């Protein structure tokens, strides 16, 4: 069995695992458990009452958090012509086309966090789809990472746009900021994400949609949140 450190054990004592905390109280409690020497990321884990094996019950989308994630997002923009200069001016860290695709394919290069591509590049990206897909890096129109408005997409990514999607166990895992943000900024980020997830409820979903919601810092214990406060039904 994995053993937890003294800081984790001390933090865990402050959390009632049988209680569903109101969102504001949960965020404040989570911030108090951040005791590492670095600025811990706050993550949210949302279990949904859907079955990800069915295409009509998928939940996926992207949203710009009002206060970002606190992370410096490295953007690779794959495009050609005038769009290249647009991507550069918008703040993309790397801009190119087949040259970067070849670098990924031959050098196993992944010094970026998100790829944004124009539609004309997508056929060439097929060569590396098998390595990008499992890492969650393959551009997708639904998440806004395949677009002709590449400048806007780059700016949104740099500003803290995150993608949310179900995993195989019907849970969405997302970063919602840093512990240093404090309860107000984290609360607004979480509310924005929860609203988007609730709005994305598939019509095929039956019964209770949000089964559980837990927030935690990188090194801290999970805190259960009363998702009914977000309008869950």
Coordinates of N, CA and C in Angstrom, one line a residue:
X1 N 0.8 -1.2 0.0 CA 0.0 0.0 0.0 C 0.9 1.2 0.0
X2 N 0.5 2.3 -0.8 CA 1.3 3.5 -0.8 C 1.2 4.2 0.5
X3 N 2.3 4.8 0.9 CA 2.3 5.5 2.2 C 2.3 7.0 2.0
X4 N 1.5 7.7 2.8 CA 1.4 9.2 2.6 C 2.4 9.8 3.6
X5 N 2.8 11.0 3.2 CA 3.7 11.8 4.1 C 3.0 12.5 5.2
X6 N 3.8 13.1 6.1 CA 3.2 13.7 7.3 C 2.3 14.9 6.9
X7 N 2.7 15.7 5.9 CA 1.9 16.8 5.5 C 0.5 16.4 5.0
X8 N 0.6 15.3 4.2 CA -0.7 14.8 3.6 C -1.6 14.3 4.8
X9 N -1.0 13.6 5.7 CA -1.8 13.0 6.8 C -2.4 14.1 7.7
X10 N -1.6 15.2 7.9 CA -2.1 16.3 8.7 C -3.2 17.0 7.9
X11 N -3.1 17.2 6.6 CA -4.2 17.8 5.8 C -5.4 16.9 5.8
X12 N -5.2 15.6 5.7 CA -6.4 14.7 5.6 C -7.2 14.8 6.9
X13 N -6.6 15.1 8.0 CA -7.3 15.2 9.3 C -8.3 16.3 9.3
X14 N -8.1 17.3 8.4 CA -9.0 18.5 8.4 C -10.2 18.3 7.4
X15 N -10.2 17.1 6.7 CA -11.2 16.9 5.7 C -12.1 15.8 6.2
X16 N -13.4 16.1 6.2 CA -14.4 15.1 6.6 C -14.8 14.3 5.3
X17 N -14.4 13.1 5.2 CA -14.6 12.3 4.0 C -16.1 11.9 3.8
X18 N -16.9 12.1 4.8 CA -18.3 11.7 4.7 C -19.2 12.9 4.3
X19 N -18.6 14.1 4.2 CA -19.4 15.3 4.0 C -19.3 15.8 2.6
X20 N -20.4 16.4 2.1 CA -20.4 17.1 0.8 C -20.3 18.6 1.2
X21 N -19.2 19.2 0.8 CA -18.9 20.6 1.2 C -19.6 21.5 0.1
X22 N -20.1 22.6 0.6 CA -20.5 23.7 -0.3 C -19.3 24.1 -1.1
X23 N -19.5 24.5 -2.4 CA -18.3 24.9 -3.2 C -17.3 25.8 -2.6
X24 N -17.8 26.9 -2.0 CA -16.9 27.9 -1.5 C -16.1 27.4 -0.3
X25 N -16.8 26.6 0.5 CA -16.1 26.0 1.7 C -15.1 24.9 1.2
X26 N -15.4 24.2 0.2 CA -14.5 23.1 -0.3 C -13.3 23.8 -0.9
X27 N -13.4 24.9 -1.6 CA -12.2 25.5 -2.2 C -11.3 26.1 -1.1
X28 N -11.9 26.7 -0.1 CA -11.1 27.3 1.0 C -10.4 26.1 1.7
X29 N -11.0 25.0 1.9 CA -10.4 23.9 2.6 C -9.3 23.3 1.7
X30 N -9.5 23.2 0.4 CA -8.5 22.7 -0.4 C -7.2 23.6 -0.4
X31 N -7.4 24.9 -0.5 CA -6.3 25.8 -0.5 C -5.5 25.6 0.8
X32 N -6.2 25.3 1.9 CA -5.5 25.2 3.2 C -4.6 23.9 3.3
X33 N -4.9 22.9 2.4 CA -4.2 21.7 2.4 C -2.9 21.7 1.5
X34 N -2.7 22.8 0.8 CA -1.6 23.0 -0.1 C -0.3 23.3 0.7
X35 N 0.4 22.3 1.1 CA 1.6 22.6 2.0 C 2.9 22.2 1.3
X36 N 2.9 21.9 0.0 CA 4.2 21.6 -0.7 C 5.0 22.9 -0.8
X37 N 6.3 22.7 -1.2 CA 7.2 23.8 -1.4 C 6.9 24.6 -2.7
X38 N 6.1 24.0 -3.6 CA 5.8 24.6 -4.9 C 4.3 25.0 -4.9
X39 N 4.0 25.8 -5.9 CA 2.6 26.2 -6.0 C 1.8 25.1 -6.6
X40 N 1.0 24.4 -5.8 CA 0.3 23.2 -6.2 C -0.8 23.5 -7.2
X41 N -1.1 22.7 -8.1 CA -2.2 22.8 -9.0 C -3.4 22.2 -8.3
X42 N -4.6 22.9 -8.5 CA -5.8 22.4 -8.0 C -6.6 21.7 -9.2
X43 N -7.0 20.5 -9.0 CA -7.6 19.7 -10.0 C -9.1 19.4 -9.6
X44 N -9.9 19.2 -10.5 CA -11.3 18.7 -10.3 C -11.5 17.4 -11.0
X45 N -12.3 16.6 -10.3 CA -12.6 15.2 -10.9 C -14.1 15.0 -10.8
X46 N -14.7 15.0 -11.9 CA -16.2 14.9 -12.0 C -16.7 13.6 -12.6
X47 N -17.3 12.8 -11.8 CA -17.9 11.5 -12.3 C -19.3 11.7 -12.8
X48 N -19.5 11.3 -14.0 CA -20.8 11.6 -14.7 C -21.6 10.3 -14.8
X49 N -22.9 10.4 -14.8 CA -23.8 9.3 -14.9 C -24.1 9.0 -16.4
X50 N -23.1 8.8 -17.2 CA -23.2 8.5 -18.6 C -22.3 7.3 -18.9
X51 N -22.4 6.7 -20.1 CA -21.6 5.6 -20.5 C -20.7 6.0 -21.7
X52 N -19.5 6.2 -21.4 CA -18.6 6.8 -22.5 C -18.4 5.8 -23.7
X53 N -18.9 4.5 -23.5 CA -18.7 3.6 -24.6 C -19.7 3.9 -25.7
X54 N -20.7 4.7 -25.4 CA -21.7 5.0 -26.4 C -21.5 6.4 -27.0
X55 N -21.5 6.5 -28.3 CA -21.2 7.8 -29.0 C -22.2 8.9 -28.6
X56 N -23.4 8.5 -28.3 CA -24.4 9.6 -28.0 C -24.4 10.0 -26.5
X57 N -23.4 9.5 -25.8 CA -23.2 9.9 -24.4 C -21.9 10.4 -24.1
X58 N -21.2 10.9 -25.1 CA -19.9 11.5 -25.0 C -20.0 12.9 -24.4
X59 N -19.1 13.3 -23.6 CA -19.1 14.7 -23.1 C -17.7 15.2 -23.3
X60 N -17.7 16.2 -24.1 CA -16.4 16.8 -24.5 C -16.5 18.2 -24.9
X61 N -15.6 19.0 -24.6 CA -15.6 20.4 -25.0 C -14.4 21.2 -24.5
X62 N -14.4 22.5 -24.7 CA -13.3 23.3 -24.3 C -13.8 24.6 -23.8
X63 N -13.1 25.2 -22.9 CA -13.6 26.5 -22.3 C -12.4 27.3 -21.8
X64 N -12.5 28.6 -21.9 CA -11.5 29.5 -21.3 C -11.8 29.8 -19.9
X65 N -11.0 29.4 -19.0 CA -11.2 29.7 -17.6 C -11.0 31.2 -17.3
X66 N -11.8 31.9 -16.6 CA -11.7 33.4 -16.4 C -10.4 33.8 -15.8
X67 N -9.7 32.9 -15.0 CA -8.4 33.3 -14.4 C -7.3 32.4 -14.9
X68 N -7.5 31.7 -16.0 CA -6.5 30.8 -16.5 C -6.2 29.6 -15.6
X69 N -5.1 28.9 -15.9 CA -4.7 27.8 -15.1 C -3.5 28.0 -14.3
X70 N -2.8 29.2 -14.6 CA -1.6 29.4 -13.8 C -0.4 28.8 -14.5
X71 N -0.6 28.1 -15.6 CA 0.5 27.4 -16.3 C 0.8 28.1 -17.5
X72 N 2.1 28.1 -17.8 CA 2.6 28.7 -19.1 C 2.4 27.6 -20.2
X73 N 1.4 27.8 -21.0 CA 1.0 26.8 -22.0 C 1.9 27.0 -23.3
X74 N 2.6 26.0 -23.7 CA 3.4 26.0 -24.9 C 2.6 25.5 -26.1
X75 N 2.4 26.4 -27.0 CA 1.5 26.2 -28.2 C 2.3 25.9 -29.4
X76 N 2.0 24.8 -30.1 CA 2.6 24.5 -31.4 C 1.5 24.8 -32.4
X77 N 1.7 25.7 -33.3 CA 0.7 26.1 -34.4 C 1.2 25.5 -35.7
X78 N 0.4 24.6 -36.3 CA 0.7 24.0 -37.5 C -0.2 24.6 -38.6
X79 N 0.5 25.4 -39.5 CA -0.2 26.1 -40.5 C 0.8 26.6 -41.6
X80 N 0.2 27.3 -42.6 CA 1.1 27.7 -43.7 C 0.7 29.1 -44.1
X81 N 1.6 29.8 -44.9 CA 1.2 31.1 -45.5 C 1.0 32.2 -44.5
X82 N 0.0 33.0 -44.8 CA -0.3 34.2 -43.9 C -0.7 33.8 -42.5
X83 N -1.3 32.6 -42.4 CA -1.7 32.1 -41.1 C -0.5 31.9 -40.1
X84 N 0.7 31.6 -40.7 CA 1.9 31.4 -39.9 C 2.2 32.7 -39.1
X85 N 2.2 33.8 -39.8 CA 2.5 35.1 -39.2 C 1.4 35.5 -38.2
X86 N 0.2 35.1 -38.5 CA -0.9 35.4 -37.5 C -0.7 34.6 -36.2
X87 N -0.3 33.4 -36.4 CA 0.0 32.5 -35.2 C 1.1 33.1 -34.4
X88 N 2.2 33.5 -35.1 CA 3.4 34.0 -34.4 C 3.0 35.3 -33.6
X89 N 2.3 36.2 -34.2 CA 1.8 37.4 -33.6 C 0.9 37.2 -32.4
X90 N 0.2 36.1 -32.5 CA -0.8 35.8 -31.4 C 0.0 35.2 -30.2
X91 N 1.2 34.8 -30.4 CA 2.0 34.3 -29.2 C 2.3 32.8 -29.3
X92 N 2.1 32.1 -30.4 CA 2.5 30.7 -30.5 C 4.0 30.5 -30.2
X93 N 4.3 29.5 -29.5 CA 5.7 29.2 -29.2 C 6.5 28.6 -30.4
X94 N 5.8 27.8 -31.2 CA 6.4 27.1 -32.3 C 5.4 27.2 -33.5
X95 N 5.9 27.6 -34.7 CA 5.0 27.7 -35.8 C 5.7 27.0 -37.0
X96 N 4.9 26.2 -37.7 CA 5.5 25.5 -38.8 C 4.4 24.6 -39.4
X97 N 4.9 23.5 -40.1 CA 3.9 22.6 -40.8 C 4.5 21.2 -40.8
X98 N 4.9 20.7 -42.0 CA 5.5 19.4 -42.1 C 6.8 19.2 -41.4
X99 N 7.5 20.3 -41.2 CA 8.8 20.2 -40.5 C 8.6 19.8 -39.0
X100 N 7.6 20.3 -38.4 CA 7.3 19.9 -37.0 C 6.6 18.5 -36.9
X101 N 5.8 18.2 -37.9 CA 5.2 16.9 -37.9 C 6.3 15.8 -38.0
X102 N 7.3 16.1 -38.9 CA 8.4 15.2 -39.0 C 9.3 15.1 -37.8
X103 N 9.4 16.2 -37.1 CA 10.2 16.2 -35.8 C 9.5 15.4 -34.8
X104 N 8.2 15.4 -34.7 CA 7.4 14.6 -33.8 C 7.6 13.1 -34.2
X105 N 7.5 12.8 -35.5 CA 7.5 11.5 -36.0 C 8.9 10.8 -35.8
X106 N 9.9 11.6 -36.1 CA 11.3 11.0 -36.1 C 12.1 11.2 -34.8
X107 N 11.8 12.3 -34.1 CA 12.6 12.6 -32.9 C 11.8 12.4 -31.6
X108 N 10.5 12.0 -31.8 CA 9.6 11.8 -30.6 C 9.6 13.1 -29.8
X109 N 9.4 14.2 -30.5 CA 9.5 15.6 -29.9 C 8.1 16.0 -29.3
X110 N 8.1 16.3 -28.0 CA 6.8 16.8 -27.4 C 7.0 17.9 -26.5
X111 N 7.8 18.9 -26.9 CA 8.0 20.1 -26.0 C 6.9 21.1 -26.2
X112 N 5.7 20.7 -26.1 CA 4.6 21.6 -26.2 C 3.4 21.0 -25.5
X113 N 2.4 21.8 -25.2 CA 1.3 21.4 -24.4 C 0.0 21.2 -25.2
X114 N -0.1 22.0 -26.3 CA -1.3 21.9 -27.2 C -0.9 22.2 -28.6
X115 N -1.6 21.5 -29.6 CA -1.4 21.8 -31.0 C -2.6 22.4 -31.5
X116 N -2.4 23.5 -32.3 CA -3.5 24.1 -33.0 C -3.2 24.1 -34.5
X117 N -4.1 23.6 -35.3 CA -3.8 23.4 -36.7 C -5.0 24.0 -37.6
X118 N -4.6 24.4 -38.7 CA -5.6 24.8 -39.7 C -6.0 23.5 -40.5
X119 N -7.2 23.5 -41.0 CA -7.8 22.3 -41.6 C -6.9 21.7 -42.7
X120 N -6.2 22.6 -43.5 CA -5.3 22.1 -44.6 C -4.2 21.2 -44.1
X121 N -3.8 21.3 -42.8 CA -2.7 20.5 -42.3 C -3.1 19.2 -41.8
X122 N -4.4 19.0 -41.5 CA -4.9 17.7 -40.9 C -4.5 16.5 -41.6
X123 N -4.6 16.4 -43.0 CA -4.2 15.2 -43.7 C -2.7 14.8 -43.3
X124 N -1.8 15.7 -43.3 CA -0.4 15.4 -43.0 C -0.3 15.0 -41.5
X125 N -1.1 15.5 -40.6 CA -1.0 15.1 -39.2 C -1.4 13.6 -39.0
X126 N -2.1 13.1 -39.9 CA -2.5 11.7 -39.8 C -1.3 10.7 -39.6
X127 N -0.1 11.1 -40.0 CA 1.1 10.3 -39.9 C 1.5 10.1 -38.4
X128 N 1.1 11.1 -37.6 CA 1.4 11.0 -36.2 C 0.2 10.9 -35.2
X129 N -0.9 10.6 -35.8 CA -2.2 10.5 -35.0 C -2.0 9.5 -33.9
X130 N -1.4 8.4 -34.2 CA -1.2 7.3 -33.2 C -0.4 7.6 -32.0
X131 N 0.5 8.6 -32.2 CA 1.3 9.0 -31.0 C 0.6 10.2 -30.3
X132 N -0.1 11.1 -31.1 CA -0.7 12.2 -30.5 C -2.0 11.9 -29.7
X133 N -2.8 10.9 -30.3 CA -4.1 10.6 -29.8 C -4.0 10.1 -28.3
X134 N -3.2 9.1 -28.0 CA -3.1 8.7 -26.6 C -2.7 9.7 -25.6
X135 N -1.9 10.7 -26.1 CA -1.5 11.8 -25.2 C -2.5 12.9 -25.1
X136 N -3.6 12.8 -25.8 CA -4.6 13.9 -25.8 C -4.2 15.1 -26.6
X137 N -3.3 15.0 -27.5 CA -2.7 16.1 -28.2 C -3.2 16.3 -29.6
X138 N -4.0 15.3 -30.1 CA -4.5 15.4 -31.5 C -5.5 16.5 -31.6
X139 N -5.3 17.5 -32.5 CA -6.2 18.6 -32.7 C -7.6 18.1 -33.1
X140 N -8.6 18.8 -32.7 CA -10.0 18.4 -32.9 C -10.9 19.6 -33.0
X141 N -11.8 19.6 -34.0 CA -12.6 20.7 -34.2 C -13.5 21.0 -33.0
X142 N -14.0 20.0 -32.3 CA -14.9 20.1 -31.2 C -14.2 20.9 -30.0
X143 N -12.9 20.8 -29.9 CA -12.2 21.5 -28.9 C -11.6 22.8 -29.4
X144 N -11.9 23.1 -30.6 CA -11.4 24.4 -31.2 C -10.0 24.4 -31.6
X145 N -9.3 23.3 -31.6 CA -7.9 23.2 -32.0 C -7.7 22.9 -33.5
X146 N -8.7 22.8 -34.2 CA -8.7 22.8 -35.7 C -9.5 23.9 -36.1
X147 N -8.9 24.9 -36.7 CA -9.7 26.2 -37.0 C -8.9 27.0 -38.0
X148 N -9.7 27.8 -38.8 CA -9.1 28.8 -39.7 C -8.7 30.1 -38.9
X149 N -9.3 30.3 -37.8 CA -9.0 31.5 -37.0 C -7.9 31.1 -36.0
X150 N -6.8 30.9 -36.5 CA -5.7 30.3 -35.7 C -5.2 31.3 -34.6
X151 N -5.2 32.6 -35.0 CA -4.8 33.6 -34.0 C -5.6 33.6 -32.8
X152 N -6.9 33.5 -32.9 CA -7.8 33.5 -31.8 C -7.6 32.3 -30.9
X153 N -7.4 31.1 -31.6 CA -7.2 29.9 -30.9 C -5.9 29.9 -30.1
X154 N -4.9 30.5 -30.7 CA -3.6 30.6 -30.0 C -3.8 31.5 -28.7
X155 N -4.4 32.6 -28.9 CA -4.6 33.5 -27.8 C -5.4 32.9 -26.6
X156 N -6.5 32.1 -27.0 CA -7.3 31.4 -26.0 C -6.5 30.4 -25.3
X157 N -5.7 29.6 -26.0 CA -4.8 28.6 -25.4 C -3.8 29.2 -24.4
X158 N -3.2 30.3 -24.8 CA -2.3 30.9 -23.9 C -2.9 31.6 -22.7
X159 N -4.2 31.9 -22.9 CA -5.0 32.6 -21.8 C -5.5 31.6 -20.7
X160 N -5.4 30.3 -21.1 CA -5.9 29.3 -20.1 C -7.1 28.5 -20.6
X161 N -7.2 28.3 -21.9 CA -8.3 27.4 -22.4 C -8.0 26.0 -22.0
X162 N -8.9 25.3 -21.5 CA -8.7 23.8 -21.2 C -9.8 23.0 -21.9
X163 N -9.4 21.8 -22.2 CA -10.3 20.8 -22.8 C -10.8 19.8 -21.7
X164 N -12.1 19.6 -21.7 CA -12.6 18.6 -20.8 C -13.2 17.4 -21.6
X165 N -13.0 16.2 -21.2 CA -13.5 15.0 -21.9 C -13.6 13.9 -20.9
X166 N -14.5 13.0 -21.2 CA -14.6 11.8 -20.4 C -13.5 10.8 -20.6
X167 N -13.0 10.1 -19.5 CA -12.1 9.0 -19.7 C -12.9 7.7 -19.7
X168 N -12.3 6.6 -19.7 CA -13.0 5.3 -19.9 C -13.8 5.0 -18.7
X169 N -13.5 5.6 -17.5 CA -14.3 5.4 -16.3 C -15.4 6.4 -16.1
X170 N -15.7 7.2 -17.1 CA -16.7 8.2 -17.1 C -16.4 9.4 -16.1
X171 N -15.2 9.7 -16.0 CA -14.7 10.8 -15.2 C -14.0 11.9 -16.0
X172 N -14.3 13.1 -15.7 CA -13.6 14.2 -16.3 C -12.6 14.7 -15.3
X173 N -11.3 14.8 -15.7 CA -10.2 15.4 -14.9 C -9.7 16.7 -15.5
X174 N -9.7 17.7 -14.7 CA -9.2 19.0 -15.3 C -8.5 19.9 -14.2
X175 N -7.5 20.6 -14.7 CA -6.8 21.6 -13.8 C -7.7 22.8 -13.8
X176 N -7.8 23.5 -12.6 CA -8.7 24.7 -12.5 C -7.9 25.8 -11.9
X177 N -6.6 25.7 -11.8 CA -5.8 26.8 -11.3 C -4.7 26.4 -10.3
X178 N -4.2 27.3 -9.7 CA -3.1 27.1 -8.7 C -3.6 27.4 -7.3
X179 N -3.1 26.8 -6.3 CA -3.5 27.0 -4.9 C -3.3 28.5 -4.5
X180 N -2.3 29.2 -5.1 CA -2.1 30.6 -4.8 C -3.1 31.5 -5.4
X181 N -4.0 31.0 -6.2 CA -5.1 31.8 -6.8 C -6.0 32.3 -5.7
X182 N -6.2 31.5 -4.6 CA -7.1 31.8 -3.6 C -8.5 31.4 -3.9
X183 N -9.4 31.4 -2.9 CA -10.8 30.8 -3.1 C -11.7 31.5 -4.1
X184 N -11.5 32.8 -4.2 CA -12.4 33.5 -5.1 C -12.1 33.2 -6.6
X185 N -10.9 33.3 -7.0 CA -10.5 33.0 -8.4 C -10.7 31.5 -8.7
X186 N -10.4 30.6 -7.8 CA -10.6 29.2 -8.0 C -12.1 28.9 -8.1
X187 N -12.8 29.5 -7.2 CA -14.3 29.3 -7.2 C -14.9 29.7 -8.6
X188 N -14.5 30.8 -9.1 CA -15.0 31.3 -10.4 C -14.6 30.4 -11.5
X189 N -13.3 29.9 -11.5 CA -12.9 28.9 -12.5 C -13.7 27.6 -12.5
X190 N -13.9 27.1 -11.3 CA -14.6 25.9 -11.1 C -16.1 26.0 -11.5
X191 N -16.7 27.2 -11.2 CA -18.1 27.4 -11.6 C -18.2 27.5 -13.1
X192 N -17.3 28.1 -13.7 CA -17.3 28.2 -15.2 C -17.2 26.8 -15.8
X193 N -16.3 26.0 -15.3 CA -16.2 24.6 -15.9 C -17.4 23.8 -15.6
X194 N -17.9 23.8 -14.4 CA -19.1 23.1 -14.0 C -20.3 23.4 -14.9
X195 N -20.5 24.7 -15.1 CA -21.6 25.2 -16.0 C -21.5 24.7 -17.4
X196 N -20.2 24.6 -17.9 CA -20.0 24.1 -19.3 C -20.3 22.6 -19.3
X197 N -19.9 21.8 -18.3 CA -20.1 20.4 -18.3 C -21.6 20.1 -18.2
X198 N -22.3 20.9 -17.3 CA -23.7 20.6 -17.2 C -24.5 21.0 -18.5
X199 N -24.0 22.1 -19.1 CA -24.6 22.5 -20.4 C -24.4 21.4 -21.5
X200 N -23.3 20.7 -21.4 CA -22.9 19.7 -22.4 C -23.6 18.3 -22.1
X201 N -24.5 18.3 -21.2 CA -25.2 17.0 -20.9 C -25.8 16.4 -22.2
X202 N -25.5 15.2 -22.5 CA -26.1 14.5 -23.7 C -27.6 14.3 -23.5
X203 N -28.3 14.4 -24.5 CA -29.8 14.1 -24.4 C -30.0 12.6 -24.1
X204 N -29.1 11.8 -24.4 CA -29.2 10.3 -24.1 C -29.0 10.0 -22.6
X205 N -28.4 10.9 -21.9 CA -28.1 10.7 -20.4 C -29.4 10.6 -19.6
X206 N -29.5 9.6 -18.8 CA -30.7 9.4 -18.0 C -30.3 9.4 -16.5
X207 N -31.2 9.8 -15.7 CA -31.0 9.8 -14.3 C -30.1 10.9 -13.8
X208 N -29.4 10.7 -12.7 CA -28.5 11.8 -12.1 C -27.3 11.9 -13.1
X209 N -27.1 13.1 -13.5 CA -26.0 13.4 -14.4 C -24.6 13.5 -13.7
X210 N -24.5 14.3 -12.7 CA -23.2 14.4 -12.0 C -23.3 13.5 -10.8
X211 N -22.6 12.4 -10.8 CA -22.6 11.5 -9.7 C -21.8 12.0 -8.5
X212 N -20.6 12.5 -8.8 CA -19.7 13.1 -7.7 C -18.8 14.1 -8.2
X213 N -18.3 14.9 -7.4 CA -17.3 16.0 -7.7 C -16.3 16.1 -6.6
X214 N -15.1 16.0 -6.9 CA -14.0 16.1 -5.9 C -12.9 17.1 -6.4
X215 N -12.5 17.9 -5.5 CA -11.3 18.8 -5.9 C -10.2 18.5 -4.9
X216 N -9.0 18.7 -5.4 CA -7.8 18.4 -4.6 C -6.6 19.1 -5.2
X217 N -5.6 19.4 -4.4 CA -4.3 19.9 -4.8 C -3.4 18.8 -5.3
X218 N -2.3 19.1 -5.9 CA -1.4 18.1 -6.4 C -1.0 17.1 -5.4
X219 N -0.7 17.5 -4.2 CA -0.2 16.7 -3.1 C -1.2 16.5 -2.0
X220 N -2.4 17.0 -2.1 CA -3.3 17.0 -1.0 C -4.5 16.0 -1.1
X221 N -5.3 15.9 -0.1 CA -6.4 14.9 -0.1 C -7.6 15.5 -0.9
X222 N -8.5 14.6 -1.3 CA -9.6 15.1 -2.1 C -10.7 15.6 -1.1
X223 N -11.4 16.6 -1.6 CA -12.6 17.2 -0.9 C -13.8 17.1 -1.7
X224 N -14.8 16.4 -1.2 CA -16.1 16.2 -1.9 C -16.9 17.5 -2.0
X225 N -17.4 17.8 -3.2 CA -18.2 19.0 -3.4 C -19.7 18.7 -3.6
X226 N -20.5 19.5 -3.0 CA -22.0 19.3 -3.3 C -22.3 19.9 -4.6
X227 N -22.4 19.0 -5.7 CA -22.5 19.5 -7.0 C -23.9 20.0 -7.3
X228 N -24.9 19.8 -6.4 CA -26.2 20.3 -6.5 C -26.2 21.8 -6.5
X229 N -25.2 22.4 -5.9 CA -25.1 23.9 -5.8 C -24.9 24.5 -7.2
X230 N -24.4 23.7 -8.2 CA -24.2 24.2 -9.5 C -25.4 23.9 -10.4
X231 N -26.5 23.4 -9.9 CA -27.7 23.2 -10.7 C -27.7 21.8 -11.3
X232 N -27.0 20.9 -10.7 CA -27.0 19.5 -11.2 C -28.4 18.9 -11.0
X233 N -28.8 18.1 -11.9 CA -30.1 17.4 -11.7 C -30.0 16.0 -12.3

